[in-house]
Amino acid sequence: MDSEGRLFLPLYCHVGFIVAMGECAGFAADALVRITIRSACCAVSPWQSGASPNWSLMNKLRQEWFSNIRSDLLAGLVVALALIPEAIAFSIIAGVDPRVGLYASFCIAVVIAFAGGRPGMISAATGAMALLMVTLVKEHGLEYLFAATILTGILQIIAGWIRLGELMRFVSRSVVTGFVNALAILIFMAQLPELIDVPYAVYVMAAAGLGIIYGLPFITRVVPSPLVAIVLLTAVSIYFGIDVRTVGDMGDLPSTFPVFLIPDIPLNFETLEIIFPYAVTLMIVGLLESLMTATIVDDLTDTTSNKSRECMGQGVANIASGFLGGMAGCAMIGQSVINVKSGGRGRLSTLSAGIFLLLLLLFFSDWVRQIPMAALVAVMIMVSIGTFNWDSIRNLRTHPPSSSMVMMVTVAVTVSTHDLAQGVLSGVLLSGFFFAHKVGRILVIRSQSEDEGRVRTYTVLGQVFFASADRFARSFDFKEVIDTVRIDVSRAHFWDITAVSALDKVVLKFRREGADVEVIGLNEASATMVDRFGLHDKDGAEDLLLPQ
């Protein structure tokens, strides 16, 4: 074998291993669908060699991979350049060698290109995940981090299999807007250290970079403007010898290929007790951020994504990262926006980002080290500006106060804690509270006297659950002297134990006052709840409610 072959053989082997994992994951996620489609398209068995071509799958493959080749490749190069300093920074946050974050970014990007459910979305090492690893690395070491990363991937595959991604439909638009705005603010804040107490040349270069990024599209869109800004500013910095902070100042770049390894830890229950809590947290945060990012990319590209496949894809990517010396990662909103804004749409953009990242580190590291951080700061400021939903500020006056408050609370919690998961969770809980409050108010109880005042019929309309149960119970006149009380719930629904308990309370209070009570019109679901948990129709029920 010649020297060139020996040089590139390791690259072929490592990329081939990762691509194989991605292909396997993608096939596993779509296998049943593929078989079904083939059976429908072919008049013979899908496995019969004479079956006609599956044009639907071929069109899907062309659309996801080869419909936007030039723009995808250029966008992938821009993303790869922007990934390097971020991956190094996230490694430093986690307390590990920069190679861990860089290898993770390469592995995850390549695998998710095949296995993910959202074409054009970038996944790699992230700050949100890095923050969760600090204690594990400090107390137990790097090998346990690799094991936790692998376990995180396994849990994410299980989450995808049980379709946890479908829970995204419970995240309101206000929470998504707050998430986006908070992320834009955090991205901008992350650039401030590069703009404080620095030479005057940094400000000039950052301003020039923004000028190129926003000005070049008015002249030509053949090449992504962020890529032009990075190349031109690097050339100017090298030619004039400008003394500014560069990528090389962030940390050492790897000079070797990632190596397949099995974490050197005891395989026992004690080890599982150590890594399992971290893996669960990483799994939740990783999927939450990935699914939120997928929703945002869906909106940016006006397309849809497969959330369950994305969950499983993230899992396979993290397993590959753990076995190749990387840490756990997830989708990156900033890099995904860079990819979309640079013209990336298909899976090829994600794959090329990972491949270009490795090539830049191994074969062009001397050039990469000289990229001025000011150029990358300009790109990230562009991302921050483009990510922020400026319409949300104008809509504060017109949108319902509850929606605006959910958005602002999501932003405030996320920015103050630097934890996207806490911010989104706060927004979801507040949205749920406002929703329950609104639905709880949609409860109407009307009464009508019949049979010369001896019978009182109460008609209940609406939803009875924990938020409206007290209002339901207060809507009856228990002091009225009456023979029979008829409660018509044919246009109501009892949702939970609290609602059933409120019905018990009403019925037993009327009985204590000497009235006969009839509950009529229970629908099947409500009747099941009342039969199972209700007390008013059980023996000795009157003794359960003390006089008040």
XYZ file of C-alpha atoms in Angstrom:
548
model
C 0.000 0.000 0.000
C 1.353 3.482 -0.911
C 1.872 6.286 1.615
C -1.328 8.076 0.609
C -3.372 4.956 1.202
C -1.777 4.450 4.635
C -2.582 8.065 5.487
C -6.277 7.924 4.688
C -6.978 4.321 5.722
C -7.653 5.261 9.389
C -10.049 7.955 8.236
C -11.924 5.493 6.060
C -12.106 2.975 8.907
C -13.387 5.401 11.553
C -15.878 7.131 9.309
C -16.993 3.765 7.978
C -17.618 2.489 11.507
C -19.669 5.543 12.453
C -21.601 5.589 9.180
C -22.396 1.892 9.642
C -23.876 2.614 13.079
C -25.927 5.438 11.628
C -27.174 3.314 8.759
C -28.163 0.530 11.154
C -30.086 2.974 13.329
C -31.826 4.540 10.363
C -32.766 1.124 9.028
C -34.061 -0.008 12.418
C -36.234 3.100 12.700
C -37.710 2.742 9.217
C -37.615 -1.014 8.600
C -41.317 -1.680 9.062
C -42.249 1.361 7.021
C -39.913 0.322 4.210
C -41.333 -3.206 4.086
C -44.891 -1.876 4.050
C -44.167 0.568 1.240
C -42.365 -2.058 -0.796
C -45.247 -4.448 -0.403
C -47.666 -1.787 -1.573
C -45.505 -0.761 -4.535
C -44.684 -4.239 -5.762
C -47.061 -6.949 -6.875
C -44.668 -9.595 -5.531
C -42.899 -10.216 -2.253
C -40.741 -7.257 -1.137
C -37.779 -9.572 -0.773
C -38.187 -11.162 -4.226
C -35.300 -10.219 -6.510
C -37.629 -9.388 -9.387
C -39.567 -6.724 -7.486
C -39.944 -3.372 -9.194
C -38.001 -0.364 -7.868
C -39.430 1.511 -4.901
C -39.708 4.967 -6.410
C -41.134 6.465 -3.239
C -38.067 5.546 -1.202
C -35.743 6.612 -3.997
C -37.430 10.008 -4.166
C -37.207 10.344 -0.392
C -33.501 9.453 -0.491
C -32.871 11.986 -3.244
C -34.827 14.676 -1.419
C -33.063 14.187 1.917
C -29.523 13.711 0.582
C -28.968 14.986 -2.956
C -31.492 17.767 -3.632
C -29.215 20.570 -2.398
C -25.659 19.270 -2.751
C -23.634 22.463 -3.240
C -25.400 24.474 -0.533
C -25.322 21.544 1.885
C -21.555 21.089 1.468
C -20.799 24.799 1.882
C -23.113 25.085 4.878
C -21.434 22.032 6.422
C -18.044 23.713 6.083
C -19.302 26.856 7.832
C -20.771 24.772 10.658
C -17.547 22.770 11.032
C -15.504 25.956 11.451
C -17.929 27.293 14.040
C -18.026 23.961 15.898
C -14.324 23.896 16.745
C -14.120 26.699 19.355
C -17.489 25.744 20.847
C -16.531 22.093 21.240
C -13.278 23.135 22.922
C -15.150 25.504 25.249
C -17.687 22.831 26.194
C -14.863 20.395 26.945
C -13.323 22.924 29.296
C -16.696 23.378 31.024
C -16.986 19.615 31.546
C -13.411 19.436 32.842
C -12.090 17.134 30.120
C -9.487 17.319 27.375
C -10.600 19.337 24.290
C -10.266 16.196 22.193
C -13.249 14.689 24.042
C -15.583 17.444 22.863
C -14.142 17.559 19.351
C -14.341 13.792 18.869
C -17.899 13.843 20.234
C -18.912 16.568 17.788
C -17.487 14.587 14.866
C -19.072 11.273 15.880
C -22.497 12.670 16.753
C -22.767 14.794 13.599
C -21.894 11.896 11.313
C -24.201 9.371 12.993
C -27.170 11.708 13.338
C -26.959 12.501 9.623
C -28.081 8.926 8.963
C -30.077 8.066 12.072
C -31.772 11.354 12.962
C -35.343 12.327 12.226
C -34.703 15.971 11.288
C -32.648 16.537 8.110
C -30.464 19.632 8.272
C -30.283 19.767 12.069
C -26.806 19.825 13.656
C -26.020 17.744 16.719
C -22.719 17.757 18.602
C -21.252 18.403 22.052
C -23.236 21.134 23.809
C -22.897 23.395 26.813
C -26.170 22.239 28.378
C -24.901 18.650 28.453
C -21.376 19.637 29.511
C -22.676 21.351 32.640
C -24.264 18.090 33.795
C -20.985 16.175 33.535
C -18.802 18.324 35.782
C -19.433 16.478 39.044
C -19.182 13.021 37.456
C -15.817 13.787 35.868
C -14.473 15.446 39.016
C -15.515 12.640 41.395
C -15.139 9.516 39.249
C -13.024 10.312 36.210
C -13.223 10.239 32.430
C -13.951 6.527 32.027
C -17.204 6.890 33.948
C -18.145 9.756 31.660
C -17.760 7.483 28.639
C -19.911 4.837 30.346
C -22.571 7.396 31.256
C -22.575 8.610 27.643
C -23.215 5.082 26.379
C -25.985 4.525 28.935
C -27.506 7.877 27.953
C -27.687 6.644 24.375
C -29.389 3.419 25.427
C -31.996 5.335 27.431
C -32.628 7.669 24.500
C -33.220 4.730 22.179
C -35.757 3.372 24.672
C -37.380 6.822 24.841
C -37.709 6.861 21.065
C -39.084 3.341 21.031
C -41.859 4.262 23.495
C -42.488 7.456 21.481
C -41.633 10.023 24.145
C -41.065 12.483 21.323
C -44.830 12.770 20.984
C -44.838 14.708 24.266
C -43.626 17.740 22.304
C -47.253 18.440 21.377
C -47.787 19.513 25.001
C -45.210 22.295 24.669
C -47.048 25.510 23.845
C -45.956 28.024 21.204
C -45.221 30.538 23.983
C -42.717 28.133 25.537
C -41.045 27.531 22.182
C -40.789 31.294 21.600
C -39.328 31.788 25.074
C -36.879 28.963 24.479
C -35.731 30.530 21.212
C -35.354 34.007 22.691
C -33.484 32.728 25.744
C -31.132 30.746 23.556
C -30.456 33.810 21.411
C -29.603 35.793 24.544
C -27.337 33.028 25.866
C -25.533 32.769 22.524
C -24.886 36.516 22.583
C -23.777 36.447 26.233
C -21.341 33.645 25.422
C -19.564 36.012 23.006
C -19.055 38.776 25.575
C -15.804 37.351 27.033
C -14.315 37.708 23.546
C -15.386 41.372 23.398
C -14.366 42.602 26.859
C -10.862 43.925 27.635
C -9.566 43.056 24.176
C -7.514 45.017 21.611
C -9.273 47.576 19.440
C -8.589 45.373 16.415
C -11.043 42.767 17.736
C -13.945 45.225 17.537
C -12.911 46.269 14.034
C -12.723 42.654 12.860
C -16.033 41.708 14.482
C -17.742 44.708 12.898
C -16.166 43.913 9.531
C -17.341 40.322 9.856
C -20.916 41.426 10.506
C -20.680 43.793 7.557
C -19.622 40.957 5.272
C -22.238 38.568 6.660
C -25.131 40.971 6.138
C -23.790 42.837 3.105
C -22.568 40.047 0.825
C -26.041 38.530 0.215
C -27.020 41.780 -1.549
C -24.220 41.113 -4.056
C -24.197 37.324 -4.383
C -25.536 34.238 -2.640
C -23.304 31.744 -4.429
C -21.143 31.280 -1.315
C -22.468 31.544 2.270
C -21.518 34.945 3.670
C -20.376 33.546 7.077
C -17.810 31.364 5.259
C -16.544 34.359 3.281
C -16.270 36.383 6.492
C -14.219 33.684 8.225
C -11.852 33.205 5.264
C -11.307 36.926 4.593
C -10.769 37.890 8.221
C -8.355 34.992 8.713
C -6.401 36.037 5.618
C -6.249 39.659 6.783
C -5.166 38.616 10.269
C -2.352 36.427 8.924
C -1.196 38.878 6.240
C -0.979 41.889 8.536
C 0.078 39.898 11.590
C -2.748 41.266 13.744
C -2.352 40.207 17.369
C -5.802 38.912 18.315
C -7.080 35.818 20.078
C -7.320 32.814 17.748
C -8.841 29.332 17.792
C -5.424 27.925 18.700
C -5.532 29.913 21.951
C -8.653 28.027 23.033
C -6.796 24.736 23.500
C -4.845 21.971 21.784
C -6.380 20.476 18.662
C -6.282 16.687 18.193
C -3.715 15.292 15.785
C -4.865 11.666 15.720
C -8.021 9.803 14.781
C -10.482 8.795 17.512
C -9.886 5.254 18.733
C -12.545 2.675 19.540
C -12.457 1.841 23.241
C -14.512 0.170 25.929
C -14.728 2.168 29.183
C -12.313 0.754 31.757
C -14.737 0.481 34.671
C -16.044 -2.349 36.868
C -19.159 -3.881 35.358
C -21.218 -4.147 38.538
C -24.260 -2.670 40.236
C -22.197 -0.089 42.096
C -21.030 1.389 38.798
C -24.604 1.496 37.566
C -25.623 3.359 40.728
C -22.984 5.977 39.943
C -23.694 6.589 36.272
C -27.460 5.973 36.093
C -28.605 9.281 37.690
C -26.280 11.230 35.387
C -27.435 9.231 32.355
C -31.108 9.887 33.127
C -30.467 13.628 33.483
C -28.411 13.717 30.296
C -31.099 11.775 28.472
C -33.863 14.187 29.524
C -31.909 17.366 28.800
C -30.533 16.015 25.527
C -33.913 14.944 24.189
C -35.626 18.095 25.375
C -33.106 20.345 23.662
C -33.046 18.174 20.538
C -36.813 18.050 20.174
C -37.151 21.774 20.787
C -34.460 22.439 18.182
C -36.205 20.097 15.728
C -39.417 22.075 16.190
C -37.563 25.331 15.485
C -35.896 23.921 12.351
C -39.315 22.640 11.248
C -40.579 26.218 11.422
C -37.518 27.683 9.701
C -37.714 25.254 6.771
C -41.500 24.774 6.694
C -41.062 21.003 6.848
C -41.798 18.243 9.359
C -39.608 15.882 11.348
C -39.906 12.434 12.895
C -39.536 13.070 16.633
C -39.401 9.402 17.663
C -36.694 8.639 15.111
C -34.787 11.703 16.319
C -34.844 10.324 19.880
C -33.423 6.996 18.727
C -30.923 8.714 16.448
C -29.607 10.797 19.325
C -29.219 7.588 21.310
C -27.217 5.814 18.617
C -25.037 8.911 18.159
C -24.235 9.086 21.864
C -23.401 5.387 21.998
C -20.947 5.885 19.116
C -19.494 8.934 20.875
C -18.966 7.023 24.115
C -17.154 4.169 22.381
C -14.921 6.601 20.451
C -13.814 8.702 23.402
C -16.426 11.449 23.205
C -18.938 12.887 25.628
C -22.719 12.991 25.325
C -24.236 15.626 23.073
C -27.496 16.702 21.505
C -28.910 19.071 18.904
C -27.431 22.583 18.764
C -29.858 25.384 18.023
C -27.097 27.871 17.190
C -25.288 25.607 14.736
C -28.580 24.426 13.267
C -29.561 28.032 12.573
C -26.122 28.650 11.008
C -26.686 25.614 8.803
C -30.155 26.732 7.697
C -29.116 30.368 7.188
C -26.147 29.172 5.107
C -28.417 27.154 2.820
C -28.166 23.713 4.425
C -31.362 21.689 4.202
C -30.552 17.994 3.798
C -28.756 15.245 5.682
C -25.668 15.878 3.570
C -25.119 19.197 5.376
C -24.980 17.436 8.750
C -22.708 14.669 7.444
C -20.370 17.135 5.748
C -20.143 19.190 8.952
C -18.835 16.145 10.823
C -16.468 15.070 8.033
C -15.131 18.585 7.486
C -14.602 18.974 11.226
C -12.344 15.916 11.346
C -10.507 16.876 8.159
C -9.885 20.407 9.424
C -8.522 19.114 12.708
C -6.230 16.476 11.226
C -4.997 17.965 7.965
C -5.543 21.719 8.218
C -4.996 22.328 11.915
C -2.160 24.818 11.255
C -4.633 27.006 9.350
C -7.535 26.424 11.722
C -5.438 27.540 14.688
C -5.009 30.952 13.053
C -8.724 31.710 12.612
C -9.384 34.835 14.698
C -12.048 34.388 17.335
C -13.463 37.753 16.257
C -14.573 36.150 12.971
C -16.422 33.378 14.784
C -17.874 35.913 17.236
C -19.341 37.783 14.268
C -20.923 34.546 13.012
C -22.399 33.762 16.425
C -23.773 37.308 16.812
C -25.459 36.812 13.446
C -26.920 33.576 14.790
C -28.128 35.338 17.939
C -29.827 38.103 15.963
C -31.385 35.644 13.528
C -32.546 33.299 16.289
C -34.318 35.886 18.430
C -38.028 36.207 17.644
C -38.331 39.975 17.335
C -42.055 39.773 16.639
C -42.547 38.437 20.168
C -41.661 41.866 21.580
C -44.191 43.632 19.378
C -46.793 40.994 20.244
C -46.559 41.609 23.988
C -49.348 44.203 23.666
C -51.645 42.115 21.489
C -51.177 38.544 22.747
C -53.055 37.306 25.835
C -51.251 38.260 29.074
C -50.939 34.607 30.071
C -49.099 33.732 26.839
C -46.750 36.674 27.207
C -46.040 35.760 30.822
C -45.222 32.146 29.870
C -42.798 33.394 27.242
C -41.097 35.857 29.598
C -40.835 33.349 32.468
C -39.249 30.806 30.116
C -36.703 33.419 29.034
C -36.005 34.607 32.587
C -35.491 31.145 34.078
C -33.368 29.942 31.182
C -31.108 32.993 31.161
C -30.743 33.144 34.957
C -29.932 29.438 35.361
C -28.197 28.901 31.981
C -30.217 25.679 31.943
C -32.538 25.202 28.987
C -34.294 22.263 30.636
C -35.285 24.277 33.707
C -36.522 27.130 31.543
C -38.671 24.911 29.347
C -39.992 22.987 32.357
C -40.972 26.253 34.044
C -42.762 27.411 30.913
C -44.599 24.110 30.471
C -45.748 24.076 34.113
C -46.924 27.683 33.911
C -48.746 26.952 30.640
C -50.453 24.004 32.307
C -51.483 26.182 35.242
C -52.997 28.851 32.993
C -54.753 26.232 30.885
C -56.242 24.515 33.943
C -57.342 27.890 35.293
C -59.080 28.799 32.022
C -60.794 25.446 31.606
C -61.782 25.442 35.256
C -63.684 28.677 34.744
C -65.720 27.175 31.908
C -68.169 25.544 34.287
C -71.837 26.523 34.401
C -74.393 25.140 36.858
C -78.041 26.085 36.368
C -80.908 25.211 38.689
C -84.637 24.927 38.112
C -87.443 24.342 40.590
C -90.031 21.724 39.684
C -93.125 20.052 41.134
C -94.230 23.087 43.163
C -90.843 23.568 44.777
C -90.412 20.022 46.022
C -87.808 19.097 43.347
C -84.719 21.077 42.389
C -82.834 20.127 39.193
C -79.233 21.248 38.815
C -77.819 21.090 35.275
C -74.014 20.974 35.092
C -72.207 22.087 31.924
C -68.431 21.905 31.569
C -65.382 20.099 32.878
C -65.066 19.079 36.504
C -61.504 18.407 37.645
C -59.066 19.539 40.318
C -59.128 23.191 39.198
C -62.932 23.467 39.086
C -63.965 21.006 41.805
C -64.304 23.659 44.547
C -66.387 25.876 42.303
C -68.591 22.895 41.498
C -69.148 22.139 45.181
C -69.943 25.789 46.050
C -72.616 26.104 43.359
C -75.324 24.209 45.256
C -77.746 25.576 47.855
C -77.636 23.038 50.680
C -79.882 25.080 53.022
C -82.919 24.993 50.760
C -85.729 22.879 52.191
C -86.501 20.409 49.442
C -87.576 16.807 48.988
C -85.583 15.751 45.923
C -82.420 17.013 44.266
C -81.712 15.946 40.707
C -78.147 16.576 39.404
C -78.022 16.357 35.593
C -74.420 15.853 34.428
C -75.189 14.732 30.884
C -73.291 17.773 29.548
C -70.396 17.542 31.984
C -67.340 15.334 32.420
C -65.636 14.218 35.637
C -61.916 13.876 34.972
C -60.156 12.907 38.184
C -60.477 11.762 41.785
C -60.822 15.356 42.978
C -63.903 15.779 40.787
C -65.411 12.528 42.068
C -64.717 13.615 45.648
C -66.521 16.915 44.993
C -69.556 14.997 43.696
C -69.485 12.818 46.827
C -69.392 15.925 48.971
C -72.400 17.484 47.242
C -74.518 14.326 47.335
C -73.744 13.532 50.973
C -74.418 17.097 52.102
C -77.860 17.062 50.465
C -78.615 13.710 52.052
C -77.564 15.036 55.446
C -80.126 17.806 54.982
C -82.820 15.173 54.376
C -83.109 15.345 50.576
C -83.141 12.451 48.147
C -80.427 12.865 45.500
C -80.381 11.535 41.953
C -77.299 11.826 39.727
C -78.314 11.368 36.090
C -76.591 11.537 32.721
C -73.102 10.350 33.607
C -71.194 9.490 30.420
C -69.367 6.188 30.246
C -65.941 7.515 31.259
C -67.313 9.591 34.129
C -69.489 6.689 35.320
C -66.433 4.456 35.409
C -64.570 7.006 37.556
C -67.541 7.426 39.926
C -68.161 3.672 40.242
C -64.505 3.042 41.019
C -63.683 5.940 43.318
C -67.028 7.424 44.405
C -68.336 6.915 47.939
C -71.840 8.367 47.909
C -73.336 5.180 46.437
C -71.499 2.857 48.822
C -72.861 1.395 52.061
C -72.270 3.627 55.058
C -71.379 6.622 52.904
C -73.370 9.043 55.096
C -71.020 8.400 58.003
C -68.005 9.553 56.019
C -68.970 13.259 55.988
C -69.028 14.997 59.350
C -71.435 17.915 59.897
C -69.956 21.354 59.199
